[in-house]
PDB file of C-alpha atoms in Angstrom:
ATOM      1  CA  MET A  29      -7.456 -18.088  16.886  1.00 71.00           C
ATOM      2  CA  THR A  30      -5.600 -19.474  19.725  1.00 85.00           C
ATOM      3  CA  LEU A  31      -2.295 -17.973  20.785  1.00 91.00           C
ATOM      4  CA  THR A  32       0.348 -19.857  22.830  1.00 92.00           C
ATOM      5  CA  SER A  33       3.094 -18.711  24.684  1.00 94.00           C
ATOM      6  CA  LEU A  34       5.544 -19.462  21.635  1.00 93.00           C
ATOM      7  CA  HIS A  35       3.969 -16.930  19.763  1.00 94.00           C
ATOM      8  CA  PHE A  36       5.004 -14.225  22.203  1.00 96.00           C
ATOM      9  CA  LEU A  37       8.320 -15.520  22.976  1.00 95.00           C
ATOM     10  CA  ILE A  38       9.057 -15.315  19.144  1.00 92.00           C
ATOM     11  CA  VAL A  39       7.466 -11.972  18.336  1.00 95.00           C
ATOM     12  CA  CYS A  40       8.129  -9.620  21.471  1.00 96.00           C
ATOM     13  CA  PRO A  41      11.954  -9.575  21.540  1.00 93.00           C
ATOM     14  CA  LEU A  42      12.248  -9.332  17.800  1.00 91.00           C
ATOM     15  CA  VAL A  43       9.564  -6.287  17.816  1.00 94.00           C
ATOM     16  CA  ALA A  44      11.844  -4.757  20.461  1.00 94.00           C
ATOM     17  CA  LEU A  45      14.721  -4.788  18.002  1.00 90.00           C
ATOM     18  CA  ALA A  46      12.561  -3.668  15.420  1.00 89.00           C
ATOM     19  CA  GLY A  47      11.460  -0.642  17.312  1.00 90.00           C
ATOM     20  CA  PHE A  48      15.271   0.325  18.206  1.00 89.00           C
ATOM     21  CA  VAL A  49      16.123   0.073  14.408  1.00 85.00           C
ATOM     22  CA  ASP A  50      13.035   1.836  13.256  1.00 83.00           C
ATOM     23  CA  SER A  51      13.524   4.638  15.470  1.00 82.00           C
ATOM     24  CA  ILE A  52      16.885   5.416  14.108  1.00 81.00           C
ATOM     25  CA  ALA A  53      16.752   4.707  10.383  1.00 75.00           C
ATOM     26  CA  GLY A  54      13.315   3.364   9.816  1.00 76.00           C
ATOM     27  CA  GLY A  55      12.740  -0.178   8.326  1.00 74.00           C
ATOM     28  CA  GLY A  56      11.658  -1.720  11.744  1.00 82.00           C
ATOM     29  CA  GLY A  57       8.847  -3.655   9.731  1.00 79.00           C
ATOM     30  CA  LEU A  58      11.572  -5.555   7.998  1.00 75.00           C
ATOM     31  CA  ILE A  59      12.166  -7.303  11.549  1.00 82.00           C
ATOM     32  CA  SER A  60       8.742  -7.017  13.145  1.00 88.00           C
ATOM     33  CA  LEU A  61       6.745  -8.099  10.241  1.00 83.00           C
ATOM     34  CA  PRO A  62       8.720 -11.350   9.631  1.00 80.00           C
ATOM     35  CA  ALA A  63       8.725 -12.164  13.425  1.00 87.00           C
ATOM     36  CA  TYR A  64       4.931 -12.296  13.366  1.00 91.00           C
ATOM     37  CA  LEU A  65       5.396 -14.516  10.041  1.00 83.00           C
ATOM     38  CA  ILE A  66       7.849 -16.829  11.695  1.00 84.00           C
ATOM     39  CA  SER A  67       5.600 -17.437  14.489  1.00 88.00           C
ATOM     40  CA  GLY A  68       3.136 -19.194  12.153  1.00 85.00           C
ATOM     41  CA  LEU A  69       0.084 -16.746  12.161  1.00 89.00           C
ATOM     42  CA  PRO A  70      -1.808 -15.874   8.929  1.00 87.00           C
ATOM     43  CA  VAL A  71      -0.473 -13.356   6.846  1.00 82.00           C
ATOM     44  CA  HIS A  72      -3.297 -10.742   7.013  1.00 84.00           C
ATOM     45  CA  ALA A  73      -3.317 -11.073  10.884  1.00 92.00           C
ATOM     46  CA  CYS A  74       0.463 -10.526  11.034  1.00 90.00           C
ATOM     47  CA  ILE A  75       0.120  -7.317   8.973  1.00 85.00           C
ATOM     48  CA  ALA A  76      -2.598  -6.061  11.100  1.00 90.00           C
ATOM     49  CA  THR A  77      -1.199  -6.975  14.607  1.00 95.00           C
ATOM     50  CA  ASN A  78       1.951  -5.663  13.504  1.00 92.00           C
ATOM     51  CA  LYS A  79       0.353  -2.241  12.831  1.00 89.00           C
ATOM     52  CA  LEU A  80      -0.799  -2.209  16.631  1.00 95.00           C
ATOM     53  CA  SER A  81       2.402  -2.807  18.224  1.00 95.00           C
ATOM     54  CA  SER A  82       4.305  -0.367  15.613  1.00 90.00           C
ATOM     55  CA  SER A  83       1.650   2.236  16.247  1.00 92.00           C
ATOM     56  CA  MET A  84       2.573   2.169  20.075  1.00 94.00           C
ATOM     57  CA  GLY A  85       6.244   2.084  19.602  1.00 92.00           C
ATOM     58  CA  THR A  86       6.093   4.926  16.950  1.00 90.00           C
ATOM     59  CA  THR A  87       4.189   7.192  19.266  1.00 92.00           C
ATOM     60  CA  VAL A  88       6.933   7.102  21.901  1.00 88.00           C
ATOM     61  CA  ALA A  89       9.554   7.956  19.095  1.00 88.00           C
ATOM     62  CA  THR A  90       7.536  10.598  17.730  1.00 92.00           C
ATOM     63  CA  VAL A  91       7.164  12.261  21.063  1.00 91.00           C
ATOM     64  CA  SER A  92      11.082  11.833  21.813  1.00 87.00           C
ATOM     65  CA  TYR A  93      11.808  13.489  18.347  1.00 87.00           C
ATOM     66  CA  ALA A  94       9.333  16.404  19.220  1.00 92.00           C
ATOM     67  CA  ARG A  95      10.992  17.110  22.426  1.00 90.00           C
ATOM     68  CA  SER A  96      14.473  17.145  20.646  1.00 86.00           C
ATOM     69  CA  GLY A  97      13.162  19.678  18.068  1.00 89.00           C
ATOM     70  CA  PHE A  98      13.495  17.496  15.151  1.00 87.00           C
ATOM     71  CA  ILE A  99       9.892  18.018  13.935  1.00 93.00           C
ATOM     72  CA  ASP A 100       9.238  20.977  11.700  1.00 91.00           C
ATOM     73  CA  TRP A 101       5.111  21.067  12.305  1.00 94.00           C
ATOM     74  CA  ARG A 102       4.581  23.419   9.446  1.00 93.00           C
ATOM     75  CA  LEU A 103       5.587  20.665   7.259  1.00 94.00           C
ATOM     76  CA  ALA A 104       4.605  17.730   9.508  1.00 95.00           C
ATOM     77  CA  LEU A 105       0.794  18.366   9.705  1.00 95.00           C
ATOM     78  CA  PRO A 106       0.075  18.320   5.932  1.00 96.00           C
ATOM     79  CA  CYS A 107       2.344  15.236   5.468  1.00 96.00           C
ATOM     80  CA  SER A 108       0.311  13.653   8.264  1.00 95.00           C
ATOM     81  CA  ALA A 109      -3.101  14.375   6.504  1.00 95.00           C
ATOM     82  CA  ALA A 110      -1.721  13.126   3.472  1.00 95.00           C
ATOM     83  CA  ALA A 111      -0.109   9.739   4.912  1.00 92.00           C
ATOM     84  CA  LEU A 112      -3.549   9.220   6.660  1.00 92.00           C
ATOM     85  CA  ALA A 113      -5.419   9.405   3.250  1.00 92.00           C
ATOM     86  CA  GLY A 114      -2.744   7.348   1.664  1.00 92.00           C
ATOM     87  CA  ALA A 115      -2.618   4.530   4.450  1.00 87.00           C
ATOM     88  CA  ALA A 116      -6.467   4.307   4.643  1.00 86.00           C
ATOM     89  CA  LEU A 117      -6.576   3.464   0.948  1.00 89.00           C
ATOM     90  CA  GLY A 118      -3.664   1.205   0.860  1.00 86.00           C
ATOM     91  CA  ALA A 119      -5.149  -0.808   3.818  1.00 80.00           C
ATOM     92  CA  ASN A 120      -8.331  -1.329   1.973  1.00 84.00           C
ATOM     93  CA  ILE A 121      -6.718  -2.535  -1.097  1.00 83.00           C
ATOM     94  CA  ALA A 122      -4.501  -4.860   1.030  1.00 76.00           C
ATOM     95  CA  LEU A 123      -7.530  -6.606   2.369  1.00 75.00           C
ATOM     96  CA  LEU A 124      -8.226  -7.745  -1.298  1.00 80.00           C
ATOM     97  CA  ILE A 125      -4.822  -8.722  -2.456  1.00 75.00           C
ATOM     98  CA  SER A 126      -3.340 -12.296  -2.210  1.00 69.00           C
ATOM     99  CA  ASP A 127      -0.250 -13.112  -0.269  1.00 58.00           C
ATOM    100  CA  ALA A 128       1.780 -13.612  -3.524  1.00 63.00           C
ATOM    101  CA  VAL A 129       1.417  -9.899  -4.433  1.00 69.00           C
ATOM    102  CA  PHE A 130       3.079  -8.815  -1.095  1.00 65.00           C
ATOM    103  CA  ARG A 131       6.123 -11.285  -1.865  1.00 62.00           C
ATOM    104  CA  ALA A 132       6.481  -9.695  -5.459  1.00 70.00           C
ATOM    105  CA  ILE A 133       6.476  -6.270  -4.137  1.00 69.00           C
ATOM    106  CA  MET A 134       9.725  -7.098  -2.029  1.00 65.00           C
ATOM    107  CA  LEU A 135      11.294  -8.594  -4.698  1.00 69.00           C
ATOM    108  CA  ALA A 136      10.741  -5.736  -7.009  1.00 71.00           C
ATOM    109  CA  VAL A 137      11.447  -2.848  -4.465  1.00 69.00           C
ATOM    110  CA  LEU A 138      14.448  -3.811  -2.275  1.00 66.00           C
ATOM    111  CA  PRO A 139      17.053  -4.529  -4.815  1.00 68.00           C
ATOM    112  CA  LEU A 140      16.628  -1.039  -6.255  1.00 70.00           C
ATOM    113  CA  THR A 141      16.746   0.697  -2.778  1.00 66.00           C
ATOM    114  CA  ALA A 142      19.667  -1.230  -1.750  1.00 62.00           C
ATOM    115  CA  LEU A 143      21.678  -0.262  -4.785  1.00 67.00           C
ATOM    116  CA  TYR A 144      20.724   3.435  -4.572  1.00 65.00           C
ATOM    117  CA  VAL A 145      22.013   3.448  -0.904  1.00 60.00           C
ATOM    118  CA  LEU A 146      25.099   1.693  -1.670  1.00 62.00           C
ATOM    119  CA  ARG A 147      25.911   3.976  -4.666  1.00 66.00           C
ATOM    120  CA  ARG A 148      25.760   7.288  -2.802  1.00 60.00           C
ATOM    121  CA  LYS A 149      28.559   7.610  -0.616  1.00 56.00           C
ATOM    122  CA  HIS A 150      27.401  11.045   0.738  1.00 56.00           C
ATOM    123  CA  LEU A 151      23.835  10.014   1.499  1.00 54.00           C
ATOM    124  CA  PHE A 152      23.124  12.415   4.456  1.00 56.00           C
ATOM    125  CA  ASP A 153      25.588  15.129   3.467  1.00 54.00           C
ATOM    126  CA  GLU A 154      23.519  18.331   4.550  1.00 51.00           C
ATOM    127  CA  ASP A 155      25.726  20.735   2.588  1.00 47.00           C
ATOM    128  CA  ALA A 156      25.796  18.920  -0.670  1.00 50.00           C
ATOM    129  CA  ARG A 157      22.758  21.060  -2.108  1.00 59.00           C
ATOM    130  CA  GLU A 158      20.877  24.038  -1.364  1.00 69.00           C
ATOM    131  CA  ALA A 159      17.553  23.825   0.329  1.00 79.00           C
ATOM    132  CA  LEU A 160      14.364  24.017  -1.564  1.00 89.00           C
ATOM    133  CA  PRO A 161      11.921  27.101  -1.197  1.00 92.00           C
ATOM    134  CA  PHE A 162       9.596  26.046   1.392  1.00 92.00           C
ATOM    135  CA  ALA A 163       6.252  25.660  -0.718  1.00 94.00           C
ATOM    136  CA  ARG A 164       8.071  23.290  -3.022  1.00 94.00           C
ATOM    137  CA  MET A 165       9.551  21.374  -0.247  1.00 94.00           C
ATOM    138  CA  ALA A 166       6.178  21.033   1.261  1.00 95.00           C
ATOM    139  CA  LEU A 167       4.731  20.053  -2.243  1.00 96.00           C
ATOM    140  CA  LEU A 168       7.228  16.995  -2.714  1.00 96.00           C
ATOM    141  CA  ALA A 169       7.171  16.112   1.035  1.00 96.00           C
ATOM    142  CA  VAL A 170       3.127  15.708   0.868  1.00 96.00           C
ATOM    143  CA  ALA A 171       3.412  13.647  -2.290  1.00 97.00           C
ATOM    144  CA  ILE A 172       6.015  11.267  -0.610  1.00 96.00           C
ATOM    145  CA  ALA A 173       3.892  11.234   2.442  1.00 95.00           C
ATOM    146  CA  PHE A 174       0.799  10.027   0.436  1.00 96.00           C
ATOM    147  CA  ALA A 175       2.614   7.652  -1.632  1.00 94.00           C
ATOM    148  CA  LEU A 176       4.438   6.035   1.193  1.00 92.00           C
ATOM    149  CA  GLY A 177       1.270   6.069   3.377  1.00 88.00           C
ATOM    150  CA  LEU A 178      -0.209   4.047   0.664  1.00 89.00           C
ATOM    151  CA  TYR A 179       2.576   1.640   0.515  1.00 84.00           C
ATOM    152  CA  ASP A 180       2.622   1.411   4.646  1.00 80.00           C
ATOM    153  CA  GLY A 181      -1.138   0.753   4.602  1.00 78.00           C
ATOM    154  CA  PHE A 182      -0.871  -1.817   1.835  1.00 77.00           C
ATOM    155  CA  TYR A 183       2.179  -3.711   3.215  1.00 71.00           C
ATOM    156  CA  GLY A 184       4.639  -1.549   5.171  1.00 71.00           C
ATOM    157  CA  PRO A 185       8.094  -2.982   5.684  1.00 69.00           C
ATOM    158  CA  GLY A 186      10.752  -0.500   4.990  1.00 75.00           C
ATOM    159  CA  THR A 187       8.472   2.536   4.903  1.00 82.00           C
ATOM    160  CA  GLY A 188      10.693   4.640   7.393  1.00 84.00           C
ATOM    161  CA  THR A 189      13.748   4.042   5.460  1.00 81.00           C
ATOM    162  CA  PHE A 190      12.093   4.773   2.039  1.00 85.00           C
ATOM    163  CA  LEU A 191      10.751   8.036   3.629  1.00 91.00           C
ATOM    164  CA  ILE A 192      14.100   9.076   5.040  1.00 88.00           C
ATOM    165  CA  LEU A 193      15.695   8.278   1.665  1.00 85.00           C
ATOM    166  CA  LEU A 194      13.056  10.129  -0.259  1.00 90.00           C
ATOM    167  CA  LEU A 195      12.809  13.017   1.883  1.00 92.00           C
ATOM    168  CA  THR A 196      16.578  13.741   1.956  1.00 88.00           C
ATOM    169  CA  ARG A 197      16.805  13.037  -1.774  1.00 86.00           C
ATOM    170  CA  PHE A 198      14.193  14.827  -3.293  1.00 91.00           C
ATOM    171  CA  ALA A 199      12.516  17.190  -0.703  1.00 91.00           C
ATOM    172  CA  ARG A 200      16.151  18.146   0.447  1.00 89.00           C
ATOM    173  CA  LEU A 201      15.583  17.703   4.077  1.00 90.00           C
ATOM    174  CA  ASN A 202      18.547  17.437   6.284  1.00 85.00           C
ATOM    175  CA  LEU A 203      18.660  13.836   8.249  1.00 82.00           C
ATOM    176  CA  GLN A 204      17.411  15.135  11.509  1.00 84.00           C
ATOM    177  CA  ARG A 205      14.310  16.923   9.930  1.00 88.00           C
ATOM    178  CA  ALA A 206      13.764  14.241   7.580  1.00 89.00           C
ATOM    179  CA  ASN A 207      13.704  11.686  10.529  1.00 87.00           C
ATOM    180  CA  GLY A 208      11.329  13.767  12.521  1.00 91.00           C
ATOM    181  CA  ILE A 209       8.884  14.101   9.546  1.00 94.00           C
ATOM    182  CA  THR A 210       9.346  10.415   8.963  1.00 93.00           C
ATOM    183  CA  LYS A 211       7.987   9.732  12.594  1.00 91.00           C
ATOM    184  CA  VAL A 212       4.901  11.688  12.189  1.00 94.00           C
ATOM    185  CA  ILE A 213       4.226  10.300   8.926  1.00 93.00           C
ATOM    186  CA  ASN A 214       4.811   6.826  10.066  1.00 89.00           C
ATOM    187  CA  LEU A 215       2.553   7.192  13.061  1.00 91.00           C
ATOM    188  CA  SER A 216      -0.335   8.627  10.840  1.00 90.00           C
ATOM    189  CA  SER A 217      -0.192   5.790   8.434  1.00 86.00           C
ATOM    190  CA  ASN A 218       0.028   3.364  11.176  1.00 84.00           C
ATOM    191  CA  VAL A 219      -3.085   4.730  12.828  1.00 87.00           C
ATOM    192  CA  ALA A 220      -5.269   4.920   9.754  1.00 86.00           C
ATOM    193  CA  SER A 221      -4.440   1.471   8.456  1.00 83.00           C
ATOM    194  CA  LEU A 222      -4.746   0.024  12.054  1.00 89.00           C
ATOM    195  CA  ALA A 223      -8.154   1.672  12.332  1.00 89.00           C
ATOM    196  CA  VAL A 224      -9.178  -0.335   9.115  1.00 85.00           C
ATOM    197  CA  TYR A 225      -7.536  -3.710  10.144  1.00 87.00           C
ATOM    198  CA  LEU A 226      -9.350  -3.247  13.719  1.00 93.00           C
ATOM    199  CA  LEU A 227     -13.064  -2.744  11.736  1.00 91.00           C
ATOM    200  CA  SER A 228     -12.128  -5.930   9.924  1.00 88.00           C
ATOM    201  CA  GLY A 229     -11.292  -8.095  12.946  1.00 92.00           C
ATOM    202  CA  GLN A 230      -7.840  -9.107  11.695  1.00 90.00           C
ATOM    203  CA  VAL A 231      -5.771  -7.668  14.832  1.00 95.00           C
ATOM    204  CA  LEU A 232      -4.849 -10.227  17.696  1.00 96.00           C
ATOM    205  CA  LEU A 233      -5.324  -7.588  20.627  1.00 95.00           C
ATOM    206  CA  ALA A 234      -3.451  -9.658  23.181  1.00 96.00           C
ATOM    207  CA  LEU A 235      -0.329 -10.227  21.197  1.00 96.00           C
ATOM    208  CA  GLY A 236      -0.374  -6.846  19.556  1.00 96.00           C
ATOM    209  CA  LEU A 237      -0.453  -5.106  22.991  1.00 97.00           C
ATOM    210  CA  CYS A 238       2.334  -7.168  24.545  1.00 97.00           C
ATOM    211  CA  ALA A 239       4.447  -6.643  21.604  1.00 97.00           C
ATOM    212  CA  GLY A 240       3.768  -2.968  21.642  1.00 96.00           C
ATOM    213  CA  ALA A 241       5.085  -2.658  25.141  1.00 97.00           C
ATOM    214  CA  PHE A 242       8.524  -4.085  23.711  1.00 97.00           C
ATOM    215  CA  SER A 243       8.041  -1.905  20.725  1.00 95.00           C
ATOM    216  CA  ILE A 244       8.028   1.061  23.081  1.00 95.00           C
ATOM    217  CA  LEU A 245      11.067   0.066  24.817  1.00 95.00           C
ATOM    218  CA  GLY A 246      12.973  -0.390  21.523  1.00 92.00           C
ATOM    219  CA  ASN A 247      11.903   2.895  20.239  1.00 89.00           C
ATOM    220  CA  PHE A 248      12.692   4.919  23.479  1.00 90.00           C
ATOM    221  CA  LEU A 249      16.161   3.330  23.394  1.00 90.00           C
ATOM    222  CA  GLY A 250      16.773   3.757  19.738  1.00 87.00           C
ATOM    223  CA  SER A 251      15.519   7.566  19.523  1.00 84.00           C
ATOM    224  CA  ARG A 252      17.803   8.330  22.587  1.00 83.00           C
ATOM    225  CA  CYS A 253      20.836   6.753  20.581  1.00 82.00           C
ATOM    226  CA  PHE A 254      19.981   8.981  17.490  1.00 74.00           C
ATOM    227  CA  THR A 255      19.589  12.186  19.330  1.00 68.00           C
ATOM    228  CA  SER A 256      23.409  11.827  20.662  1.00 66.00           C
ATOM    229  CA  LYS A 257      24.893  10.175  17.465  1.00 65.00           C
ATOM    230  CA  GLY A 258      22.625  11.308  14.495  1.00 57.00           C
ATOM    231  CA  SER A 259      23.867  10.444  11.076  1.00 57.00           C
ATOM    232  CA  SER A 260      26.934   8.618  12.236  1.00 63.00           C
ATOM    233  CA  ILE A 261      24.721   5.774  13.363  1.00 67.00           C
ATOM    234  CA  ALA A 262      21.728   6.263  10.817  1.00 63.00           C
ATOM    235  CA  ARG A 263      23.469   5.217   7.637  1.00 63.00           C
ATOM    236  CA  PRO A 264      25.218   1.965   8.776  1.00 70.00           C
ATOM    237  CA  VAL A 265      21.710   0.932  10.278  1.00 70.00           C
ATOM    238  CA  ILE A 266      20.009   1.541   7.110  1.00 67.00           C
ATOM    239  CA  LEU A 267      22.586  -0.308   5.281  1.00 66.00           C
ATOM    240  CA  LEU A 268      22.421  -3.306   7.522  1.00 71.00           C
ATOM    241  CA  VAL A 269      18.518  -3.036   7.101  1.00 65.00           C
ATOM    242  CA  LEU A 270      18.350  -2.952   3.658  1.00 66.00           C
ATOM    243  CA  THR A 271      21.209  -5.889   3.280  1.00 71.00           C
ATOM    244  CA  VAL A 272      19.217  -8.136   5.596  1.00 69.00           C
ATOM    245  CA  PHE A 273      15.741  -7.509   3.699  1.00 65.00           C
ATOM    246  CA  PHE A 274      17.704  -7.926   0.291  1.00 67.00           C
ATOM    247  CA  LEU A 275      19.235 -11.321   1.518  1.00 74.00           C
ATOM    248  CA  ARG A 276      16.109 -12.371   2.733  1.00 67.00           C
ATOM    249  CA  THR A 277      14.282 -11.674  -0.405  1.00 62.00           C
ATOM    250  CA  VAL A 278      16.834 -13.536  -2.214  1.00 69.00           C
ATOM    251  CA  LEU A 279      16.312 -16.722  -0.207  1.00 73.00           C
ATOM    252  CA  GLU A 280      12.712 -16.451  -0.519  1.00 65.00           C
ATOM    253  CA  PHE A 281      12.913 -16.090  -4.313  1.00 63.00           C
ATOM    254  CA  ALA A 282      15.231 -19.110  -4.452  1.00 70.00           C
ATOM    255  CA  GLY A 283      12.651 -21.194  -2.279  1.00 70.00           C
ATOM    256  CA  ILE A 284      15.229 -21.662   0.860  1.00 69.00           C
ATOM    257  CA  LEU A 285      12.913 -19.850   3.117  1.00 62.00           C
TER     258      LEU A 285
END
């Protein structure tokens, strides 16, 4: 399809913002995917091209977190493998599903997630509970990685946020460790699903590569911000992302958007 300068002007700045948010608290897809959709591109092309730009930005964030010592590779590697399998399966399913299903998923998932975050005042209190034995923690983390990898390949928005919430809640990882593992899982699922979309011819390479450069910038700035401020900035950003997504979902349901 023919791309115009307007596509780039709409998508690229919003993808940079998405990269900044995603590197801190996940959920960058809640900004980047709507940016592609607003530009008027077909839904499957939006999802596929978003995977390319997101993969580029997430790579930078992952390297930054690794250098800061936030990634436990004993846990990250099996989670990465599980995410790869889940995302490949999810991406293949996505190619068979109509756009209406994607809208229904947002309507069902977001209000429940927003309510969970709003009700937990000490969402990232690292001293609230004892850490799990490593084997049990790893099993739970791998299961979460597969399930969210499947979701990421299938649709994607909010994956990073959901991973952080689930890893801190059920695997009992602290915020820094959960965020580091989340970056590895996100990168793995993005690469797996991107491969499927590339083979299917859905990726708009020129737009994806340009937006990817902006995603790299946003992820670099966001990961630097998280390294210095940690949970003090993660919680409000997560709440902001979920609130915006919730309001957007309600407006779509009401037929306003």
